[in-house]
PDB file of C-alpha atoms and ligand atoms in Angstrom:
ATOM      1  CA  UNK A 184     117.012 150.461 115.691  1.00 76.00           C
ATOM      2  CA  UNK A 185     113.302 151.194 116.271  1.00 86.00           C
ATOM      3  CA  UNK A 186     111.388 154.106 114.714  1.00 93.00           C
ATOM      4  CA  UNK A 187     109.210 155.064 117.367  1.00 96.00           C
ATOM      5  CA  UNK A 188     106.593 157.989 117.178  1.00 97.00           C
ATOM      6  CA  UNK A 189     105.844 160.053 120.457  1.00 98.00           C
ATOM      7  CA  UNK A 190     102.583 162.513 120.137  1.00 97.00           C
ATOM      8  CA  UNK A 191     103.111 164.452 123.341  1.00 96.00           C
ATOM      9  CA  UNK A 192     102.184 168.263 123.607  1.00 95.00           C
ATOM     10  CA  UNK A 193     104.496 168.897 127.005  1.00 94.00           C
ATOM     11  CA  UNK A 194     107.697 169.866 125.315  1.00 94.00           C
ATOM     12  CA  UNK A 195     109.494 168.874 129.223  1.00 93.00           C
ATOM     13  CA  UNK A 196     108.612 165.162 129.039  1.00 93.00           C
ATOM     14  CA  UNK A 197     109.118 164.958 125.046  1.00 95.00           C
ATOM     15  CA  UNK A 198     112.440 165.716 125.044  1.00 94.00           C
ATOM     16  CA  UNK A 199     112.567 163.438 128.278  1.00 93.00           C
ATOM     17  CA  UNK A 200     111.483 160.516 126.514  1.00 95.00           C
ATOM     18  CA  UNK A 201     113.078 161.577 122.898  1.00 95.00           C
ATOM     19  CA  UNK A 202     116.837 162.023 124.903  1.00 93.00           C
ATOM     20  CA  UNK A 203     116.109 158.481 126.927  1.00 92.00           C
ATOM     21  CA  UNK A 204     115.130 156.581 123.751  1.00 94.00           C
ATOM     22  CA  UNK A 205     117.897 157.977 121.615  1.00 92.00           C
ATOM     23  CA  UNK A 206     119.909 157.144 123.880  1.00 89.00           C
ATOM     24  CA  UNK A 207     118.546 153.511 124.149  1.00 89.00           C
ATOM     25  CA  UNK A 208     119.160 153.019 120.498  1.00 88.00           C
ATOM     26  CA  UNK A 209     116.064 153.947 118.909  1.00 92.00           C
ATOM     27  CA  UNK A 210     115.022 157.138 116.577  1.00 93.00           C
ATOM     28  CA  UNK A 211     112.708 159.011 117.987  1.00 96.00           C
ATOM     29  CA  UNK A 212     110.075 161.417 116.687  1.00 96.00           C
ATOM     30  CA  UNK A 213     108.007 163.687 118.478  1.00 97.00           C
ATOM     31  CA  UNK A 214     104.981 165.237 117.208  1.00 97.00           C
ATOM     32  CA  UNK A 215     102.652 167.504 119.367  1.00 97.00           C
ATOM     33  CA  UNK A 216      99.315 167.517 117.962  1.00 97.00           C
ATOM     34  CA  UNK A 217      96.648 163.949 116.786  1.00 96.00           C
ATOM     35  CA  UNK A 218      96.494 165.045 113.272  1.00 96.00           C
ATOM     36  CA  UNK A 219     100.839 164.912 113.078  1.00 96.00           C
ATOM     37  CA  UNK A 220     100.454 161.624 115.283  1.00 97.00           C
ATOM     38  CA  UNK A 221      97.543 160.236 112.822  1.00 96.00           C
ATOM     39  CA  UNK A 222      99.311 161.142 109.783  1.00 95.00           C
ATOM     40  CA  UNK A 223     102.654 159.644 110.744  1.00 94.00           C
ATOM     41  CA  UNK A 224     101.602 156.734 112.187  1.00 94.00           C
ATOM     42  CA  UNK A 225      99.464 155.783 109.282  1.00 91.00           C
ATOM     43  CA  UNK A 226     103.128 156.504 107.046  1.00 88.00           C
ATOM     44  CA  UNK A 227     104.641 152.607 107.551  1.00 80.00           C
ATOM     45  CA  UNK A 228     107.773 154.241 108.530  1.00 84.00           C
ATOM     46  CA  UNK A 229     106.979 154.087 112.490  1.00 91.00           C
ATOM     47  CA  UNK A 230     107.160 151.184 115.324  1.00 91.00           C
ATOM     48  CA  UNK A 231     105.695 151.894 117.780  1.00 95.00           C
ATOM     49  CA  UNK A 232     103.401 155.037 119.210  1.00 96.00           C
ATOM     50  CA  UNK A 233     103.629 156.758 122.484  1.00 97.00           C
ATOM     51  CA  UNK A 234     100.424 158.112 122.761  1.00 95.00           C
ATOM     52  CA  UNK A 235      99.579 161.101 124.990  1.00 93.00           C
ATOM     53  CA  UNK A 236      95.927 161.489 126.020  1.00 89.00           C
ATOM     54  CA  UNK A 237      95.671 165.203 126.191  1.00 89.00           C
ATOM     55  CA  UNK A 238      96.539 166.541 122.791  1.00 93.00           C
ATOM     56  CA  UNK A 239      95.155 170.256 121.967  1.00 95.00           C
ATOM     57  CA  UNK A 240      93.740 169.172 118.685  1.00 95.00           C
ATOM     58  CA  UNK A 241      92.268 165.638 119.459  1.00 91.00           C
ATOM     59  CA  UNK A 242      92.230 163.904 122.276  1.00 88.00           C
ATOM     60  CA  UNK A 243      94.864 160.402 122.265  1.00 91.00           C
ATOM     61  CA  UNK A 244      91.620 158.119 122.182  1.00 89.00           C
ATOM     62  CA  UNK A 245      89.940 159.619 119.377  1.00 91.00           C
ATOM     63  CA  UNK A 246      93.339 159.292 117.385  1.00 94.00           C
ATOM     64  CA  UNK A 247      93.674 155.529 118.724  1.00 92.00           C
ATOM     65  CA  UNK A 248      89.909 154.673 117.500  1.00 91.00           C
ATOM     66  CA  UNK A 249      91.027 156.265 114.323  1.00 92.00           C
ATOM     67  CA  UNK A 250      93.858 154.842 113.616  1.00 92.00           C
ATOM     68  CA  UNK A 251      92.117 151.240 114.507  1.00 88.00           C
ATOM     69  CA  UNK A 252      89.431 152.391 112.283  1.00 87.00           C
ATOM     70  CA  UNK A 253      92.234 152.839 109.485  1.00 87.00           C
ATOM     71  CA  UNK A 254      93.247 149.039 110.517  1.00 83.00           C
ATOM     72  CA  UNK A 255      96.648 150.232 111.643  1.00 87.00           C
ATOM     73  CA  UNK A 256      98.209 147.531 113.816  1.00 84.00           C
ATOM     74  CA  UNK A 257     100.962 149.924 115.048  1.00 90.00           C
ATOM     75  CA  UNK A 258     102.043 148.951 118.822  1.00 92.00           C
ATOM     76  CA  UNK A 259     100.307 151.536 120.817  1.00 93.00           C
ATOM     77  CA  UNK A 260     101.484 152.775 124.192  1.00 93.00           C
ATOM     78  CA  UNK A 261      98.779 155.623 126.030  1.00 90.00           C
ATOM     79  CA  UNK A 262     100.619 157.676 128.092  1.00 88.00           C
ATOM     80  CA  UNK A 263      98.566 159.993 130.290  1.00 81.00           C
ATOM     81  CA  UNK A 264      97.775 162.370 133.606  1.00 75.00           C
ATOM     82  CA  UNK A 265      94.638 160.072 134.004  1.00 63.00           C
ATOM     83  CA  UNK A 266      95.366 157.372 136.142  1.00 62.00           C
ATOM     84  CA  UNK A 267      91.790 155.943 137.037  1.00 59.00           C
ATOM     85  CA  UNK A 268      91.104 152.366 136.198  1.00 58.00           C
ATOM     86  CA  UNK A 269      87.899 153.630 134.049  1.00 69.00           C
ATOM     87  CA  UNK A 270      90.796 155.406 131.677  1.00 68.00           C
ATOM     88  CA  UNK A 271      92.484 152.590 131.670  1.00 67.00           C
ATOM     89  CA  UNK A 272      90.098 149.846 130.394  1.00 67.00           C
ATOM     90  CA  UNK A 273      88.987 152.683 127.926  1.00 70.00           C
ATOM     91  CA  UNK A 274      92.192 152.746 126.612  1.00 69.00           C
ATOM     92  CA  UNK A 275      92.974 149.002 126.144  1.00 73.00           C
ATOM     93  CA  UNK A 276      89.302 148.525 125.121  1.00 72.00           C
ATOM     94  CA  UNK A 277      89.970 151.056 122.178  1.00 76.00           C
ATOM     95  CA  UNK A 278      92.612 148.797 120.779  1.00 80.00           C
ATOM     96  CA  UNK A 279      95.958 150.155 122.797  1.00 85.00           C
ATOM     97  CA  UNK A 280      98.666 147.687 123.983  1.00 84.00           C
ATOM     98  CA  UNK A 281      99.766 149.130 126.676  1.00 84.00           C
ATOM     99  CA  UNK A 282      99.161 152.372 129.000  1.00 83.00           C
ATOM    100  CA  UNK A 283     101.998 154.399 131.215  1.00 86.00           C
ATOM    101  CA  UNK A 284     100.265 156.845 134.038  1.00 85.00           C
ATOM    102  CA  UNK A 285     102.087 160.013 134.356  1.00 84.00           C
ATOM    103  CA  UNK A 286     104.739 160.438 135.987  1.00 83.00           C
ATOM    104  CA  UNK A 287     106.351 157.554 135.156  1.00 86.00           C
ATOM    105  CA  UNK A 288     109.806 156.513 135.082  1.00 87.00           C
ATOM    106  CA  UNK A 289     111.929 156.007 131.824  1.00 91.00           C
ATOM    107  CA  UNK A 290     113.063 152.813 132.553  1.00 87.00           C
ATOM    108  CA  UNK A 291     109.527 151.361 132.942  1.00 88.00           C
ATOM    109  CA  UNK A 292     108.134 153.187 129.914  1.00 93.00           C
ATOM    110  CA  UNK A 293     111.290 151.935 127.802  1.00 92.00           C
ATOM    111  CA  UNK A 294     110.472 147.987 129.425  1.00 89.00           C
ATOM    112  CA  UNK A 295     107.381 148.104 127.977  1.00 89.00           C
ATOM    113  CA  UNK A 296     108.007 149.529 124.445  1.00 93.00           C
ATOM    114  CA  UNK A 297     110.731 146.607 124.274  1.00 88.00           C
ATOM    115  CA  UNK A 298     107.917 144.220 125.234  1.00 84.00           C
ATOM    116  CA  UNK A 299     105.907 145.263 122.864  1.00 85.00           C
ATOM    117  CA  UNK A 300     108.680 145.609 119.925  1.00 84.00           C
ATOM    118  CA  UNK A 301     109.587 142.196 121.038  1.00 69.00           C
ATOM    119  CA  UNK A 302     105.973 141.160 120.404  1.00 59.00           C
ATOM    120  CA  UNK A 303     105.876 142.497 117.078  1.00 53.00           C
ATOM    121  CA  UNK A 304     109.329 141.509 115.762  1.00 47.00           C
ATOM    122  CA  UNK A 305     111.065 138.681 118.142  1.00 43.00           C
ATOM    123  CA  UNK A 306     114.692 140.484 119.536  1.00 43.00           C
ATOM    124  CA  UNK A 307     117.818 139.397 117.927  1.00 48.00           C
ATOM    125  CA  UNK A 308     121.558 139.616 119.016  1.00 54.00           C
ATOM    126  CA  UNK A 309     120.978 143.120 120.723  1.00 64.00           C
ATOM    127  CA  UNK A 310     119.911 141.417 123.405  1.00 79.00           C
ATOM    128  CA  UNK A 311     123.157 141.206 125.044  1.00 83.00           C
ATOM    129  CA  UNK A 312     125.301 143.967 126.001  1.00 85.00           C
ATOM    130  CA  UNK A 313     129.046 143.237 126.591  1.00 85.00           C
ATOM    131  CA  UNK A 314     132.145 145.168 127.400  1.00 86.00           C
ATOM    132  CA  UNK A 315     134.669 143.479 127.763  1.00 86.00           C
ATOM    133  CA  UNK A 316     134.235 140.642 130.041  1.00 88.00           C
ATOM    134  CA  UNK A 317     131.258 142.374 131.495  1.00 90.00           C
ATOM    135  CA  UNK A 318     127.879 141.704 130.174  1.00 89.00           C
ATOM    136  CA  UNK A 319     124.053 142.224 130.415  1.00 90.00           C
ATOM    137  CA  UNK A 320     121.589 140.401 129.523  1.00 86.00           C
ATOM    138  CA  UNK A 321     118.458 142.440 128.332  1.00 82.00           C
ATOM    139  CA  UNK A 322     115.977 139.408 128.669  1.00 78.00           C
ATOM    140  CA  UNK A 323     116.815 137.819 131.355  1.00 79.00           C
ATOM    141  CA  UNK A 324     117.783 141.157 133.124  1.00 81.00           C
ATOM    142  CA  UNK A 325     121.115 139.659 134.465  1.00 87.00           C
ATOM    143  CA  UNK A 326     124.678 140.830 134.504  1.00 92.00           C
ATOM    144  CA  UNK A 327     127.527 138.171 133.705  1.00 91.00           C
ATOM    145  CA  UNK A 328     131.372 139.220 134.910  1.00 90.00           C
ATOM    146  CA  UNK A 329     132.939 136.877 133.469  1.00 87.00           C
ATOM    147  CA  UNK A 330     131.188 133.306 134.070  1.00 85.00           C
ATOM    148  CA  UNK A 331     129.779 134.755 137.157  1.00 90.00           C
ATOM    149  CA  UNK A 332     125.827 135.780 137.362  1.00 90.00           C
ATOM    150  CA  UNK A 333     125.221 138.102 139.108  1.00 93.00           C
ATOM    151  CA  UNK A 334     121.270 139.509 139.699  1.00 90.00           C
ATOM    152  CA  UNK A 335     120.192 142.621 139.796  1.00 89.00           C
ATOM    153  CA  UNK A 336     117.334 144.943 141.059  1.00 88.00           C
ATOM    154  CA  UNK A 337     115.291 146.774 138.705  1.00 83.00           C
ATOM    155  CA  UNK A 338     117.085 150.087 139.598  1.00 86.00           C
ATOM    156  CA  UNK A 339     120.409 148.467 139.157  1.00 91.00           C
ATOM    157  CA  UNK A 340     119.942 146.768 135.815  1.00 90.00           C
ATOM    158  CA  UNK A 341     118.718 150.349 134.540  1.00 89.00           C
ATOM    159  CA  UNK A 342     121.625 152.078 136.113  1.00 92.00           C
ATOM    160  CA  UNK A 343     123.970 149.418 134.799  1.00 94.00           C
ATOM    161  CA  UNK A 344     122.399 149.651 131.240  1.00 90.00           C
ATOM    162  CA  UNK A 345     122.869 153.868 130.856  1.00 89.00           C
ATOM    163  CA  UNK A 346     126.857 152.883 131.501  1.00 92.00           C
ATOM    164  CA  UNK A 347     127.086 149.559 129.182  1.00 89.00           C
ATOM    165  CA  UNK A 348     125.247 151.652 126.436  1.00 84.00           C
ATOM    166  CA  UNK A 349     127.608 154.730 127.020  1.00 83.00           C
ATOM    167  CA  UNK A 350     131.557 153.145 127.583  1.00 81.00           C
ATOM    168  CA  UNK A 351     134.122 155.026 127.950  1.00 80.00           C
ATOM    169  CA  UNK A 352     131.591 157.914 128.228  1.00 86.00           C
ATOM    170  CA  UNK A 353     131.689 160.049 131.746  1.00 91.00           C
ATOM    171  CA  UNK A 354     127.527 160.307 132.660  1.00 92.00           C
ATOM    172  CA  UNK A 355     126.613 162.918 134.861  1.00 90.00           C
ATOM    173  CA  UNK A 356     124.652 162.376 137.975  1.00 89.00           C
ATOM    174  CA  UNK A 357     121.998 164.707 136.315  1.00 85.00           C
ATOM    175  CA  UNK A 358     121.906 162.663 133.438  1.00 85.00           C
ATOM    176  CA  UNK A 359     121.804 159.525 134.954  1.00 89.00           C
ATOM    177  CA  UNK A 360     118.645 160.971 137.481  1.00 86.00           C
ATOM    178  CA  UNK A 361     116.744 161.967 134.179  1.00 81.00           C
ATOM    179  CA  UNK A 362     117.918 158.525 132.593  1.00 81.00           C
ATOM    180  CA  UNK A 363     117.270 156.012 135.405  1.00 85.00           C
ATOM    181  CA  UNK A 364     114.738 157.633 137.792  1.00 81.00           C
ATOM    182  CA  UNK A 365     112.740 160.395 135.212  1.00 75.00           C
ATOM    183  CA  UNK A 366     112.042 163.990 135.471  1.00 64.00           C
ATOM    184  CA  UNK A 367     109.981 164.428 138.517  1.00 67.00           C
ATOM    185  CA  UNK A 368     112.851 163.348 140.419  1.00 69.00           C
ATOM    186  CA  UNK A 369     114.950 165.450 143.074  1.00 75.00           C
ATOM    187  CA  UNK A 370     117.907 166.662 141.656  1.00 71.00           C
ATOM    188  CA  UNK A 371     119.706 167.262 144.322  1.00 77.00           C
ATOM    189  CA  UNK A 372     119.327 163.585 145.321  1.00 81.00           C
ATOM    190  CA  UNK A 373     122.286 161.626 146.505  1.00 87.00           C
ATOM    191  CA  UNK A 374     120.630 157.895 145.164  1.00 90.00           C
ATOM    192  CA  UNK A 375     122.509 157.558 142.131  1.00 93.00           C
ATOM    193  CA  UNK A 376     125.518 157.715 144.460  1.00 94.00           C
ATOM    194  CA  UNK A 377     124.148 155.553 146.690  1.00 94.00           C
ATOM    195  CA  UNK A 378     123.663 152.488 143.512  1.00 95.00           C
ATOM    196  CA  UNK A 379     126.609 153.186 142.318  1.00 96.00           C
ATOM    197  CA  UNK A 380     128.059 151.861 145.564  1.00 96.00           C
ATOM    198  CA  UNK A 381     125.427 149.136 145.118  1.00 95.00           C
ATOM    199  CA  UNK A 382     126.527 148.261 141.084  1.00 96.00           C
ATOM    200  CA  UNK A 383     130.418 148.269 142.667  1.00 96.00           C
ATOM    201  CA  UNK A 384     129.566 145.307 145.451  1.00 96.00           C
ATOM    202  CA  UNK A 385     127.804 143.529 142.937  1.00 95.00           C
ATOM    203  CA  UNK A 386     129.702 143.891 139.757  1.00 95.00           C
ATOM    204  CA  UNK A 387     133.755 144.745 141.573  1.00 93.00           C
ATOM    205  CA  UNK A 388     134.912 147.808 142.643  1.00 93.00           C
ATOM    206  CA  UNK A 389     136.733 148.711 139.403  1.00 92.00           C
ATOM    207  CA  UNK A 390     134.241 148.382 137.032  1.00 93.00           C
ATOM    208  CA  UNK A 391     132.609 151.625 137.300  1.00 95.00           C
ATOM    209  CA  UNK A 392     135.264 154.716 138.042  1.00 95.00           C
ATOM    210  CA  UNK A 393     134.329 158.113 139.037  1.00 95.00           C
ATOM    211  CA  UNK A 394     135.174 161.187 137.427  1.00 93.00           C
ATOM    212  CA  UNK A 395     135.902 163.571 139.878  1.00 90.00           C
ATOM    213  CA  UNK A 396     133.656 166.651 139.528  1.00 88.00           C
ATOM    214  CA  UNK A 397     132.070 165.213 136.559  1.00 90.00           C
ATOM    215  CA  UNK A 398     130.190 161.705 137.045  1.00 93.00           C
ATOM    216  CA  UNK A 399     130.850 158.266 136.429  1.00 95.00           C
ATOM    217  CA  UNK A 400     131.747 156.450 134.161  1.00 94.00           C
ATOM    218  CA  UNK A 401     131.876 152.938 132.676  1.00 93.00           C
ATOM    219  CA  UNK A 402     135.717 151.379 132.993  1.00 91.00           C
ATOM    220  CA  UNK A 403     138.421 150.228 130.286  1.00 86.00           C
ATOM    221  CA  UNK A 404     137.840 146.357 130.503  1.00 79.00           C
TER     222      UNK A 404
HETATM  223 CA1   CA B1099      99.311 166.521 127.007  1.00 95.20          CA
END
């Protein structure tokens, strides 16, 4: 389990990315202001940063510089409004590892926070989710049933991952929007529906049930 600090001052996308991560395994801690993120990233007790570039007190480069200046080698990730290339290059020039333009989805922000976890401390048997004789492989991004591979789209490995990290729990269609697709996304959208179906003809037809009313969830192997 990762400790990983997020310094964002929109209390929406926050609690977006706190819920997702939790839910991914790792402790999360927001903070809203550069001075909190500053302080606690300079603590030891923190991962990795997800670094918002509008923060009312200081802005996310100014904290980046200074936490560089502090020789802090704390995996940063900027996450910002900004999406121009000149931001960009700032951004990595100023010593960050990575950069997310808003809005983004979850599942992309939470690929490259593994990447970079990965980079700092190499993965070790959590790499592999199984349930029975269903599992999925978080490198290579492939599902096994049984000794059969089976490949998956980006979408699809996400979708697959919320159930295999939630059996046995029933996941809304709300949930699994917010989880798989992000915030900005329609809610009354029919598409988690729709790869569902697509998980089913990949995976069998029994391996994901739905919970009439309710959801899906993740089947008894
Ligand atoms: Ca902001």
């Amino acid at each position: 389990m990762s400790q990983i600090l997020i310094a964002e001052d929109e209390e929406r996308i926050a609690s977006f990315i706190a819920k997702g991560l939790r839910a991914a395994g790792h402790a999360p801690l927001v903070v809203g202001t550069g001075r909190e993120a500053y302080d606690h990233a300079l603590s030891g007790d923190v991962d990795l940063l997800v670094l918002d570039l509008g923060l009312p007190d200081q802005d996310g480069f100014t904290v980046l510089r200074r936490l560089r200046e502090a020789r802090s080698t704390l995996p940063v990730i900027i996450l910002t409004a900004r999406s121009s290339v000149t931001d960009t290059v700032a951004g990595l020039e100023g010593g960050a590892d990575d950069y997310m333009a808003k809005p983004f989805r979850f599942e992309e922000l939470l690929a490259r926070i593994r990447l970079r976890l990965r980079t700092e401390a190499p993965a070790g048997d959590g790499s592999v989710l199984a349930h029975g004789d269903l599992r999925l492989d978080l490198r290579t991004r492939r599902a096994h049933v049984g000794d059969r591979a089976v490949d998956l789209s980006a979408r699809e490995f996400a979708l697959a991952e919320a159930f295999w990290r939630n059996p046995g729990q029933v996941l809304s269609r709300e949930q699994l929007l917010s989880r798989v697709w992000g915030y900005d996304f329609d809610p009354g959208s029919n598409v988690v529906d729709v790869y569902v179906r697509y998980l089913r003809k990949k995976l069998g037809p029994d391996v994901i049930e739905t919970v009439r009313g309710m959801g899906y969830r993740l089947a008894e192997r």
